[in-house]
mmCIF file with all atom_site columns, C-alpha atoms in Angstrom:
data_model
loop_
_atom_site.group_PDB
_atom_site.id
_atom_site.type_symbol
_atom_site.label_atom_id
_atom_site.label_alt_id
_atom_site.label_comp_id
_atom_site.label_asym_id
_atom_site.label_entity_id
_atom_site.label_seq_id
_atom_site.pdbx_PDB_ins_code
_atom_site.Cartn_x
_atom_site.Cartn_y
_atom_site.Cartn_z
_atom_site.occupancy
_atom_site.B_iso_or_equiv
_atom_site.pdbx_formal_charge
_atom_site.auth_seq_id
_atom_site.auth_comp_id
_atom_site.auth_asym_id
_atom_site.auth_atom_id
_atom_site.pdbx_PDB_model_num
ATOM 1  C CA . TRP A 1 1  ? -19.031 14.597 18.236 1.00 65.00 ? 17 TRP A CA 1
ATOM 2  C CA . ALA A 1 2  ? -19.790 11.109 19.554 1.00 83.00 ? 18 ALA A CA 1
ATOM 3  C CA . LEU A 1 3  ? -19.972 9.720  16.028 1.00 85.00 ? 19 LEU A CA 1
ATOM 4  C CA . MET A 1 4  ? -16.744 11.440 14.982 1.00 84.00 ? 20 MET A CA 1
ATOM 5  C CA . LEU A 1 5  ? -14.911 10.202 18.064 1.00 83.00 ? 21 LEU A CA 1
ATOM 6  C CA . SER A 1 6  ? -16.167 6.662  17.544 1.00 86.00 ? 22 SER A CA 1
ATOM 7  C CA . GLN A 1 7  ? -15.137 6.736  13.885 1.00 87.00 ? 23 GLN A CA 1
ATOM 8  C CA . MET A 1 8  ? -11.696 8.126  14.716 1.00 85.00 ? 24 MET A CA 1
ATOM 9  C CA . ALA A 1 9  ? -11.259 5.488  17.418 1.00 83.00 ? 25 ALA A CA 1
ATOM 10 C CA . HIS A 1 10 ? -12.255 2.759  14.964 1.00 84.00 ? 26 HIS A CA 1
ATOM 11 C CA . ILE A 1 11 ? -9.853  4.043  12.303 1.00 84.00 ? 27 ILE A CA 1
ATOM 12 C CA . GLU A 1 12 ? -7.067  4.405  14.862 1.00 82.00 ? 28 GLU A CA 1
ATOM 13 C CA . ALA A 1 13 ? -7.735  0.854  16.044 1.00 77.00 ? 29 ALA A CA 1
ATOM 14 C CA . GLU A 1 14 ? -7.157  -0.423 12.512 1.00 77.00 ? 30 GLU A CA 1
ATOM 15 C CA . ILE A 1 15 ? -3.985  1.650  12.169 1.00 72.00 ? 31 ILE A CA 1
ATOM 16 C CA . GLN A 1 16 ? -2.782  0.493  15.573 1.00 68.00 ? 32 GLN A CA 1
ATOM 17 C CA . ALA A 1 17 ? -3.296  -3.116 14.518 1.00 60.00 ? 33 ALA A CA 1
ATOM 18 C CA . THR A 1 18 ? -0.638  -2.600 11.843 1.00 66.00 ? 34 THR A CA 1
ATOM 19 C CA . SER A 1 19 ? 1.491   -0.208 13.887 1.00 56.00 ? 35 SER A CA 1
ATOM 20 C CA . THR A 1 20 ? 3.806   -0.901 16.792 1.00 57.00 ? 36 THR A CA 1
ATOM 21 C CA . PRO A 1 21 ? 2.603   -0.380 20.389 1.00 56.00 ? 37 PRO A CA 1
ATOM 22 C CA . ASN A 1 22 ? 4.995   2.551  20.748 1.00 55.00 ? 38 ASN A CA 1
ATOM 23 C CA . GLU A 1 23 ? 3.509   4.343  17.746 1.00 57.00 ? 39 GLU A CA 1
ATOM 24 C CA . THR A 1 24 ? -0.039  3.759  18.965 1.00 52.00 ? 40 THR A CA 1
ATOM 25 C CA . THR A 1 25 ? 0.648   5.335  22.336 1.00 55.00 ? 41 THR A CA 1
ATOM 26 C CA . VAL A 1 26 ? 2.158   8.388  20.625 1.00 56.00 ? 42 VAL A CA 1
ATOM 27 C CA . ASN A 1 27 ? -0.889  8.753  18.352 1.00 53.00 ? 43 ASN A CA 1
ATOM 28 C CA . ILE A 1 28 ? -3.217  8.640  21.315 1.00 50.00 ? 44 ILE A CA 1
#
């Protein structure tokens, strides 16, 4: 689980970088 969570967090971080703050909060 730890690896999956870390990978998902890393992928989300990249998506968030190109997304707006509002979208990132909704994804989380």
